[in-house]
mmCIF file with all atom_site columns, C-alpha atoms in Angstrom:
data_model
loop_
_atom_site.group_PDB
_atom_site.id
_atom_site.type_symbol
_atom_site.label_atom_id
_atom_site.label_alt_id
_atom_site.label_comp_id
_atom_site.label_asym_id
_atom_site.label_entity_id
_atom_site.label_seq_id
_atom_site.pdbx_PDB_ins_code
_atom_site.Cartn_x
_atom_site.Cartn_y
_atom_site.Cartn_z
_atom_site.occupancy
_atom_site.B_iso_or_equiv
_atom_site.pdbx_formal_charge
_atom_site.auth_seq_id
_atom_site.auth_comp_id
_atom_site.auth_asym_id
_atom_site.auth_atom_id
_atom_site.pdbx_PDB_model_num
ATOM 1  C CA . UNK U 1 1  ? -14.872 -9.041  -0.739  1.00 78.00 ? 1371 UNK U CA 1
ATOM 2  C CA . UNK U 1 2  ? -12.889 -10.268 -3.765  1.00 85.00 ? 1372 UNK U CA 1
ATOM 3  C CA . UNK U 1 3  ? -9.120  -10.533 -3.207  1.00 84.00 ? 1373 UNK U CA 1
ATOM 4  C CA . UNK U 1 4  ? -8.339  -8.566  -6.375  1.00 87.00 ? 1374 UNK U CA 1
ATOM 5  C CA . UNK U 1 5  ? -10.634 -5.729  -5.287  1.00 94.00 ? 1375 UNK U CA 1
ATOM 6  C CA . UNK U 1 6  ? -8.952  -5.293  -1.890  1.00 96.00 ? 1376 UNK U CA 1
ATOM 7  C CA . UNK U 1 7  ? -5.498  -4.193  -3.106  1.00 95.00 ? 1377 UNK U CA 1
ATOM 8  C CA . UNK U 1 8  ? -5.557  -1.360  -5.637  1.00 94.00 ? 1378 UNK U CA 1
ATOM 9  C CA . UNK U 1 9  ? -1.799  -0.950  -6.004  1.00 92.00 ? 1379 UNK U CA 1
ATOM 10 C CA . UNK U 1 10 ? 1.555   -0.456  -4.296  1.00 93.00 ? 1380 UNK U CA 1
ATOM 11 C CA . UNK U 1 11 ? 2.476   2.817   -2.614  1.00 92.00 ? 1381 UNK U CA 1
ATOM 12 C CA . UNK U 1 12 ? 6.063   3.807   -3.355  1.00 90.00 ? 1382 UNK U CA 1
ATOM 13 C CA . UNK U 1 13 ? 7.957   6.636   -1.656  1.00 91.00 ? 1383 UNK U CA 1
ATOM 14 C CA . UNK U 1 14 ? 11.515  7.078   -0.410  1.00 93.00 ? 1384 UNK U CA 1
ATOM 15 C CA . UNK U 1 15 ? 10.474  6.594   3.199   1.00 93.00 ? 1385 UNK U CA 1
ATOM 16 C CA . UNK U 1 16 ? 8.606   3.386   2.364   1.00 91.00 ? 1386 UNK U CA 1
ATOM 17 C CA . UNK U 1 17 ? 11.632  2.112   0.379   1.00 90.00 ? 1387 UNK U CA 1
ATOM 18 C CA . UNK U 1 18 ? 13.716  2.411   3.545   1.00 92.00 ? 1388 UNK U CA 1
ATOM 19 C CA . UNK U 1 19 ? 11.034  0.610   5.584   1.00 91.00 ? 1389 UNK U CA 1
ATOM 20 C CA . UNK U 1 20 ? 10.948  -2.162  2.975   1.00 90.00 ? 1390 UNK U CA 1
ATOM 21 C CA . UNK U 1 21 ? 14.696  -2.731  3.227   1.00 90.00 ? 1391 UNK U CA 1
ATOM 22 C CA . UNK U 1 22 ? 15.012  -2.341  6.995   1.00 92.00 ? 1392 UNK U CA 1
ATOM 23 C CA . UNK U 1 23 ? 11.759  -3.697  8.477   1.00 93.00 ? 1393 UNK U CA 1
ATOM 24 C CA . UNK U 1 24 ? 10.238  -5.898  5.694   1.00 93.00 ? 1394 UNK U CA 1
ATOM 25 C CA . UNK U 1 25 ? 7.249   -3.532  5.434   1.00 95.00 ? 1395 UNK U CA 1
ATOM 26 C CA . UNK U 1 26 ? 5.335   -3.077  2.196   1.00 94.00 ? 1396 UNK U CA 1
ATOM 27 C CA . UNK U 1 27 ? 2.684   -0.426  1.644   1.00 95.00 ? 1397 UNK U CA 1
ATOM 28 C CA . UNK U 1 28 ? -0.427  -0.684  -0.529  1.00 95.00 ? 1398 UNK U CA 1
ATOM 29 C CA . UNK U 1 29 ? -3.388  1.478   -1.436  1.00 96.00 ? 1399 UNK U CA 1
ATOM 30 C CA . UNK U 1 30 ? -6.435  -0.590  -0.488  1.00 96.00 ? 1400 UNK U CA 1
ATOM 31 C CA . UNK U 1 31 ? -10.219 -0.345  -0.717  1.00 96.00 ? 1401 UNK U CA 1
ATOM 32 C CA . UNK U 1 32 ? -11.748 1.941   1.918   1.00 96.00 ? 1402 UNK U CA 1
ATOM 33 C CA . UNK U 1 33 ? -14.070 -0.817  3.159   1.00 96.00 ? 1403 UNK U CA 1
ATOM 34 C CA . UNK U 1 34 ? -11.298 -3.428  3.511   1.00 96.00 ? 1404 UNK U CA 1
ATOM 35 C CA . UNK U 1 35 ? -10.411 -4.609  7.024   1.00 96.00 ? 1405 UNK U CA 1
ATOM 36 C CA . UNK U 1 36 ? -6.982  -5.646  8.287   1.00 97.00 ? 1406 UNK U CA 1
ATOM 37 C CA . UNK U 1 37 ? -7.985  -9.302  7.942   1.00 96.00 ? 1407 UNK U CA 1
ATOM 38 C CA . UNK U 1 38 ? -9.077  -8.746  4.319   1.00 96.00 ? 1408 UNK U CA 1
ATOM 39 C CA . UNK U 1 39 ? -5.745  -7.068  3.521   1.00 97.00 ? 1409 UNK U CA 1
ATOM 40 C CA . UNK U 1 40 ? -3.710  -9.856  5.180   1.00 96.00 ? 1410 UNK U CA 1
ATOM 41 C CA . UNK U 1 41 ? -5.608  -12.583 3.298   1.00 96.00 ? 1411 UNK U CA 1
ATOM 42 C CA . UNK U 1 42 ? -5.259  -10.752 -0.016  1.00 96.00 ? 1412 UNK U CA 1
ATOM 43 C CA . UNK U 1 43 ? -1.489  -10.250 0.373   1.00 95.00 ? 1413 UNK U CA 1
ATOM 44 C CA . UNK U 1 44 ? -0.943  -13.855 1.458   1.00 95.00 ? 1414 UNK U CA 1
ATOM 45 C CA . UNK U 1 45 ? -2.959  -15.307 -1.429  1.00 95.00 ? 1415 UNK U CA 1
ATOM 46 C CA . UNK U 1 46 ? -1.801  -12.955 -4.192  1.00 93.00 ? 1416 UNK U CA 1
ATOM 47 C CA . UNK U 1 47 ? 1.924   -12.864 -3.364  1.00 93.00 ? 1417 UNK U CA 1
ATOM 48 C CA . UNK U 1 48 ? 2.338   -16.273 -1.611  1.00 94.00 ? 1418 UNK U CA 1
ATOM 49 C CA . UNK U 1 49 ? 3.993   -14.801 1.516   1.00 94.00 ? 1419 UNK U CA 1
ATOM 50 C CA . UNK U 1 50 ? 3.320   -14.930 5.270   1.00 96.00 ? 1420 UNK U CA 1
ATOM 51 C CA . UNK U 1 51 ? 1.973   -11.747 6.861   1.00 96.00 ? 1421 UNK U CA 1
ATOM 52 C CA . UNK U 1 52 ? 3.100   -10.858 10.383  1.00 96.00 ? 1422 UNK U CA 1
ATOM 53 C CA . UNK U 1 53 ? 1.060   -7.684  10.883  1.00 96.00 ? 1423 UNK U CA 1
ATOM 54 C CA . UNK U 1 54 ? -1.107  -5.082  9.149   1.00 97.00 ? 1424 UNK U CA 1
ATOM 55 C CA . UNK U 1 55 ? -1.569  -1.402  9.993   1.00 97.00 ? 1425 UNK U CA 1
ATOM 56 C CA . UNK U 1 56 ? -4.136  0.720   8.177   1.00 97.00 ? 1426 UNK U CA 1
ATOM 57 C CA . UNK U 1 57 ? -4.580  4.460   7.873   1.00 96.00 ? 1427 UNK U CA 1
ATOM 58 C CA . UNK U 1 58 ? -7.114  6.648   6.063   1.00 97.00 ? 1428 UNK U CA 1
ATOM 59 C CA . UNK U 1 59 ? -5.224  9.435   4.315   1.00 96.00 ? 1429 UNK U CA 1
ATOM 60 C CA . UNK U 1 60 ? -7.291  12.594  3.967   1.00 97.00 ? 1430 UNK U CA 1
ATOM 61 C CA . UNK U 1 61 ? -7.149  14.340  0.581   1.00 96.00 ? 1431 UNK U CA 1
ATOM 62 C CA . UNK U 1 62 ? -5.463  17.694  0.349   1.00 96.00 ? 1432 UNK U CA 1
ATOM 63 C CA . UNK U 1 63 ? -7.204  20.871  -0.742  1.00 97.00 ? 1433 UNK U CA 1
ATOM 64 C CA . UNK U 1 64 ? -5.651  22.247  -3.922  1.00 96.00 ? 1434 UNK U CA 1
ATOM 65 C CA . UNK U 1 65 ? -6.334  25.395  -5.870  1.00 95.00 ? 1435 UNK U CA 1
ATOM 66 C CA . UNK U 1 66 ? -5.690  26.480  -9.424  1.00 94.00 ? 1436 UNK U CA 1
ATOM 67 C CA . UNK U 1 67 ? -6.293  30.179  -9.830  1.00 94.00 ? 1437 UNK U CA 1
ATOM 68 C CA . UNK U 1 68 ? -9.610  31.009  -8.206  1.00 95.00 ? 1438 UNK U CA 1
ATOM 69 C CA . UNK U 1 69 ? -11.076 27.515  -8.253  1.00 96.00 ? 1439 UNK U CA 1
ATOM 70 C CA . UNK U 1 70 ? -10.574 25.224  -5.260  1.00 96.00 ? 1440 UNK U CA 1
ATOM 71 C CA . UNK U 1 71 ? -10.734 21.446  -5.383  1.00 96.00 ? 1441 UNK U CA 1
ATOM 72 C CA . UNK U 1 72 ? -10.042 18.511  -3.100  1.00 96.00 ? 1442 UNK U CA 1
ATOM 73 C CA . UNK U 1 73 ? -8.137  15.321  -3.768  1.00 96.00 ? 1443 UNK U CA 1
ATOM 74 C CA . UNK U 1 74 ? -9.983  12.134  -2.794  1.00 96.00 ? 1444 UNK U CA 1
ATOM 75 C CA . UNK U 1 75 ? -9.409  10.298  0.497   1.00 97.00 ? 1445 UNK U CA 1
ATOM 76 C CA . UNK U 1 76 ? -7.800  6.856   0.308   1.00 96.00 ? 1446 UNK U CA 1
ATOM 77 C CA . UNK U 1 77 ? -6.866  4.024   2.645   1.00 97.00 ? 1447 UNK U CA 1
ATOM 78 C CA . UNK U 1 78 ? -3.253  2.953   3.070   1.00 97.00 ? 1448 UNK U CA 1
ATOM 79 C CA . UNK U 1 79 ? -2.121  -0.390  4.512   1.00 97.00 ? 1449 UNK U CA 1
ATOM 80 C CA . UNK U 1 80 ? 1.401   -1.140  5.769   1.00 96.00 ? 1450 UNK U CA 1
ATOM 81 C CA . UNK U 1 81 ? 2.010   -4.902  5.760   1.00 96.00 ? 1451 UNK U CA 1
ATOM 82 C CA . UNK U 1 82 ? 4.883   -6.471  7.719   1.00 96.00 ? 1452 UNK U CA 1
ATOM 83 C CA . UNK U 1 83 ? 6.121   -9.792  6.351   1.00 95.00 ? 1453 UNK U CA 1
ATOM 84 C CA . UNK U 1 84 ? 7.749   -12.651 8.238   1.00 95.00 ? 1454 UNK U CA 1
ATOM 85 C CA . UNK U 1 85 ? 11.530  -13.040 8.003   1.00 92.00 ? 1455 UNK U CA 1
ATOM 86 C CA . UNK U 1 86 ? 12.731  -14.388 4.672   1.00 90.00 ? 1456 UNK U CA 1
ATOM 87 C CA . UNK U 1 87 ? 9.661   -13.340 2.635   1.00 90.00 ? 1457 UNK U CA 1
ATOM 88 C CA . UNK U 1 88 ? 9.822   -10.665 -0.064  1.00 90.00 ? 1458 UNK U CA 1
ATOM 89 C CA . UNK U 1 89 ? 7.438   -9.274  -2.674  1.00 89.00 ? 1459 UNK U CA 1
ATOM 90 C CA . UNK U 1 90 ? 8.606   -8.416  -6.180  1.00 86.00 ? 1460 UNK U CA 1
ATOM 91 C CA . UNK U 1 91 ? 6.806   -5.126  -6.863  1.00 78.00 ? 1461 UNK U CA 1
ATOM 92 C CA . UNK U 1 92 ? 8.419   -4.589  -10.264 1.00 70.00 ? 1462 UNK U CA 1
ATOM 93 C CA . UNK U 1 93 ? 8.907   -7.502  -12.596 1.00 67.00 ? 1463 UNK U CA 1
ATOM 94 C CA . UNK U 1 94 ? 11.198  -7.291  -15.589 1.00 55.00 ? 1464 UNK U CA 1
ATOM 95 C CA . UNK U 1 95 ? 14.160  -5.438  -14.082 1.00 47.00 ? 1465 UNK U CA 1
ATOM 96 C CA . UNK U 1 96 ? 15.257  -2.093  -15.495 1.00 44.00 ? 1466 UNK U CA 1
ATOM 97 C CA . UNK U 1 97 ? 13.073  0.864   -16.396 1.00 41.00 ? 1467 UNK U CA 1
ATOM 98 C CA . UNK U 1 98 ? 13.790  2.719   -19.638 1.00 46.00 ? 1468 UNK U CA 1
ATOM 99 C CA . UNK U 1 99 ? 13.745  6.544   -19.417 1.00 44.00 ? 1469 UNK U CA 1
#
């Protein structure tokens, strides 16, 4: 599997921001077929950091309705990557965000 196909993007929530600051854990949305080893290799090669551990989870899509029609959001796979001490990943380059 290609390294650029494994990681689809970062997952950013308030809870994950606290984990990033406190435990050096970063969360990514990854390909459903990717294994923990694939995720660790992709993070190490793309961001030039050392990975200590990887935990994966398949998040089931919620059922949503608009009026009478019912739909379902797609399932996706989430990976929480723990980095070794001293390593960081810059998720946003360029600094400030304009409103």
